[in-house]
Amino acid sequence: SLARRCHHRPTAMLDVPFPPFCAFLGALGLLCVAMVGTWCQHWRGGFSLDGSSRTFNWHPVLMVTGLVVLYGAAALVYRIPNTWSGPKLPWKVLHGSLALGAFVLTVLGLAAVFCFHNAQGTPNMYSLHSWMGLATVLLFSCQWAAGFGAFLLPWAPTWLRAFYKPIHVFFGSAILMLSVASCASGLNEKLFFSLKNGTTQYKLLPAEAVFANTLGLLILIFGVLVVAALARPSWKRPDSDSLDSRQVQDALGG
């Protein structure tokens, strides 16, 4: 009937295939990395390892790259249709490796900010941003270690994997949103500290503030889209013993 066709048409329009969505998300992630690098290079003086503010500039670049973009990529590995059939171990290794790479960049980002604070005599861990960021990194490290033990070690029992899987999935999304919140609050904090005496004040919205605020919004959009992709039922890997899984394998020639 006409009513049924009208009902299904909006649904079909919203049913975006995963590959183009993933390509868009990848471009958005690269844009976020390029923008945070441009901000630090153009407005914040560039990069160095001398303990100055240019050492600090590694912090936002590494955090956005690792804790948001690379971590988001790791989270979406199992949404790739190619992972739905065949051996799962290579995809587990890819997922874990991307997350480990994100963690390494995050630790280097923390080292940069602590090095800057210590060189300048600035106290560490006094702001809400620093508390939130460190809590996110600690959760991330626990998440990676628990995931490695439950899913990559061959002697982990099946019941443990089944029990831990929904917990792992939940904290994956939660850590990503905490990462986004930490990055957004860090950008805001840096602008408040930097745009004051001797510069155009933040409240007057100079070009740097517009650029960095836009970057914060793009990071937020990236995080929301990743979480939305993780929550979308049609993009989830079917259980190996389910009817949907058998249908997918048949369709892929498995």
XYZ file of C-alpha atoms in Angstrom:
254
model
C 0.000 0.000 0.000
C 0.953 3.665 -0.357
C 1.044 4.137 3.415
C 3.453 1.231 3.832
C 5.749 2.536 1.063
C 5.771 5.996 2.649
C 6.646 4.419 5.994
C 9.560 2.412 4.592
C 11.006 5.196 2.407
C 12.417 7.339 5.290
C 13.786 4.181 6.899
C 15.553 3.245 3.679
C 16.966 6.770 3.355
C 18.418 6.531 6.864
C 19.856 3.057 6.255
C 23.328 4.247 5.259
C 25.777 1.440 4.381
C 28.706 1.149 6.761
C 31.608 1.625 4.246
C 30.700 5.202 3.138
C 29.851 6.106 6.733
C 33.244 4.740 7.807
C 34.987 6.734 5.057
C 33.252 9.924 6.209
C 34.186 9.201 9.823
C 37.801 8.569 8.813
C 37.930 11.890 6.983
C 36.419 13.635 10.007
C 38.991 12.040 12.305
C 41.863 13.105 10.039
C 40.404 16.624 9.942
C 40.395 16.755 13.751
C 44.059 15.685 13.852
C 45.000 18.203 11.149
C 43.148 21.013 12.932
C 44.680 20.389 16.355
C 48.122 20.274 14.717
C 47.413 23.505 12.823
C 46.170 25.218 15.990
C 49.330 24.309 17.918
C 51.636 25.206 15.024
C 49.986 28.445 13.883
C 48.723 29.983 17.132
C 50.634 28.224 19.919
C 54.182 28.432 18.528
C 54.868 24.926 17.219
C 56.547 21.942 18.855
C 59.741 21.141 20.748
C 61.041 19.022 23.648
C 62.621 21.818 25.684
C 60.027 21.985 28.480
C 58.475 25.197 27.149
C 54.918 25.747 25.972
C 55.989 24.175 22.697
C 56.514 20.938 24.628
C 52.982 21.257 25.978
C 51.679 21.471 22.394
C 52.402 17.769 21.932
C 49.753 17.090 24.581
C 46.597 18.110 22.655
C 47.884 16.634 19.387
C 48.712 13.239 20.899
C 45.526 13.107 22.990
C 43.189 13.900 20.104
C 45.059 11.504 17.808
C 45.289 8.639 20.286
C 42.500 8.920 22.817
C 39.811 9.981 20.322
C 40.599 9.186 16.680
C 42.709 6.023 16.935
C 40.611 4.728 19.824
C 37.466 5.339 17.761
C 38.997 3.397 14.878
C 39.766 0.489 17.207
C 36.194 0.488 18.494
C 34.759 0.214 14.976
C 36.854 -2.745 13.779
C 34.065 -5.263 14.416
C 31.555 -3.158 12.470
C 33.424 -3.896 9.217
C 31.358 -6.543 7.353
C 34.540 -8.453 6.418
C 34.963 -9.326 10.111
C 31.640 -11.174 10.218
C 32.953 -14.377 8.653
C 36.147 -16.376 8.739
C 38.742 -16.415 11.534
C 38.213 -13.820 14.210
C 41.748 -13.825 15.629
C 43.302 -11.428 13.028
C 40.568 -8.880 13.737
C 41.081 -9.300 17.490
C 44.778 -8.584 16.974
C 43.973 -5.518 14.834
C 41.471 -4.238 17.414
C 43.936 -4.729 20.256
C 46.850 -3.260 18.290
C 44.937 -0.090 17.381
C 43.895 0.318 21.010
C 47.479 -0.270 22.164
C 48.724 2.331 19.680
C 46.136 4.777 21.023
C 47.304 4.032 24.563
C 50.980 4.622 23.698
C 50.171 8.009 22.127
C 48.068 8.871 25.183
C 50.909 8.079 27.591
C 53.281 10.226 25.504
C 50.675 13.006 25.621
C 50.558 12.774 29.412
C 54.354 12.819 29.565
C 54.393 16.036 27.517
C 52.071 17.920 29.846
C 53.808 16.707 33.029
C 57.184 17.643 31.544
C 55.886 21.139 30.751
C 54.323 21.640 34.179
C 57.437 20.434 36.014
C 59.748 22.624 33.906
C 57.578 25.686 34.530
C 56.903 24.968 38.211
C 53.171 24.600 37.545
C 51.232 22.254 39.860
C 49.927 19.020 38.340
C 46.445 17.539 38.621
C 44.528 20.518 40.026
C 41.827 21.093 37.369
C 38.670 19.189 36.508
C 40.139 18.574 33.055
C 43.199 16.857 34.536
C 41.090 14.709 36.876
C 38.765 13.669 34.071
C 41.640 13.000 31.698
C 43.618 10.864 34.121
C 40.503 8.895 35.100
C 39.873 8.246 31.394
C 43.437 7.012 30.850
C 43.267 4.736 33.902
C 39.965 3.264 32.692
C 41.474 2.846 29.233
C 44.461 0.923 30.627
C 42.184 -1.365 32.661
C 39.956 -1.882 29.620
C 42.875 -2.873 27.405
C 44.419 -5.231 29.978
C 41.084 -6.917 30.726
C 40.270 -7.233 27.019
C 43.680 -8.754 26.311
C 43.243 -11.279 29.101
C 39.682 -12.231 28.210
C 39.775 -12.263 24.406
C 43.371 -12.779 23.225
C 44.814 -15.233 25.735
C 43.883 -18.765 24.585
C 43.284 -20.160 28.063
C 40.537 -17.659 28.980
C 37.358 -19.732 29.583
C 34.354 -19.257 27.313
C 32.058 -18.321 30.198
C 34.430 -15.488 31.179
C 34.434 -14.096 27.636
C 30.631 -14.272 27.459
C 30.327 -12.567 30.866
C 32.847 -9.826 30.150
C 31.896 -9.007 26.544
C 28.924 -6.663 27.313
C 31.001 -4.965 30.020
C 33.847 -4.457 27.534
C 31.465 -3.021 24.936
C 29.841 -0.640 27.432
C 33.127 0.718 28.747
C 34.418 1.066 25.189
C 31.715 3.634 24.440
C 31.962 5.221 27.896
C 35.735 5.720 27.618
C 35.362 7.294 24.182
C 32.814 9.822 25.461
C 35.020 10.567 28.475
C 37.900 11.104 26.038
C 35.812 13.553 24.021
C 34.764 15.399 27.186
C 38.383 15.557 28.365
C 39.587 16.945 25.028
C 36.792 19.525 24.871
C 37.438 20.725 28.427
C 41.191 20.823 27.738
C 40.742 22.976 24.642
C 38.532 25.357 26.598
C 40.951 25.513 29.509
C 43.899 26.280 27.225
C 41.973 29.084 25.523
C 41.084 30.656 28.876
C 44.733 30.529 29.962
C 46.145 31.794 26.648
C 43.684 34.424 25.438
C 43.999 37.090 28.135
C 46.724 39.653 28.859
C 48.503 40.864 25.732
C 46.143 39.096 23.334
C 42.551 39.471 22.190
C 40.488 38.101 25.061
C 38.572 34.844 24.660
C 35.244 36.589 25.281
C 35.856 38.779 22.206
C 36.110 35.596 20.084
C 39.326 36.086 18.093
C 40.150 33.826 15.150
C 42.013 31.349 17.371
C 38.961 30.925 19.600
C 36.687 30.333 16.604
C 39.114 27.770 15.191
C 39.602 25.893 18.480
C 35.890 25.969 19.343
C 35.138 24.509 15.916
C 37.726 21.809 16.552
C 35.999 20.977 19.832
C 32.643 20.641 18.092
C 34.144 18.358 15.418
C 35.701 16.144 18.108
C 32.292 15.940 19.791
C 30.582 15.037 16.499
C 33.221 12.368 15.831
C 32.654 10.774 19.243
C 28.868 10.833 18.942
C 28.987 9.256 15.466
C 31.294 6.468 16.662
C 28.997 5.688 19.595
C 25.979 5.792 17.255
C 27.712 3.320 14.924
C 28.494 1.020 17.843
C 24.847 1.103 18.946
C 23.339 0.482 15.492
C 21.936 -3.087 15.491
C 22.345 -3.706 11.746
C 26.084 -2.951 11.941
C 26.834 -5.317 14.828
C 28.619 -8.591 14.202
C 25.998 -11.362 14.553
C 26.555 -14.082 17.132
C 28.286 -17.075 15.572
C 25.422 -19.447 16.333
C 22.545 -17.151 15.373
C 20.332 -17.340 12.290
C 21.462 -13.861 11.230
C 25.077 -15.025 11.304
C 24.357 -18.019 9.113
C 22.502 -15.781 6.658
C 25.418 -13.351 6.533
C 27.884 -16.165 5.981
C 25.712 -17.553 3.188
C 25.526 -14.108 1.584
C 29.317 -13.708 1.802
C 29.861 -17.177 0.434
C 30.972 -18.554 3.821
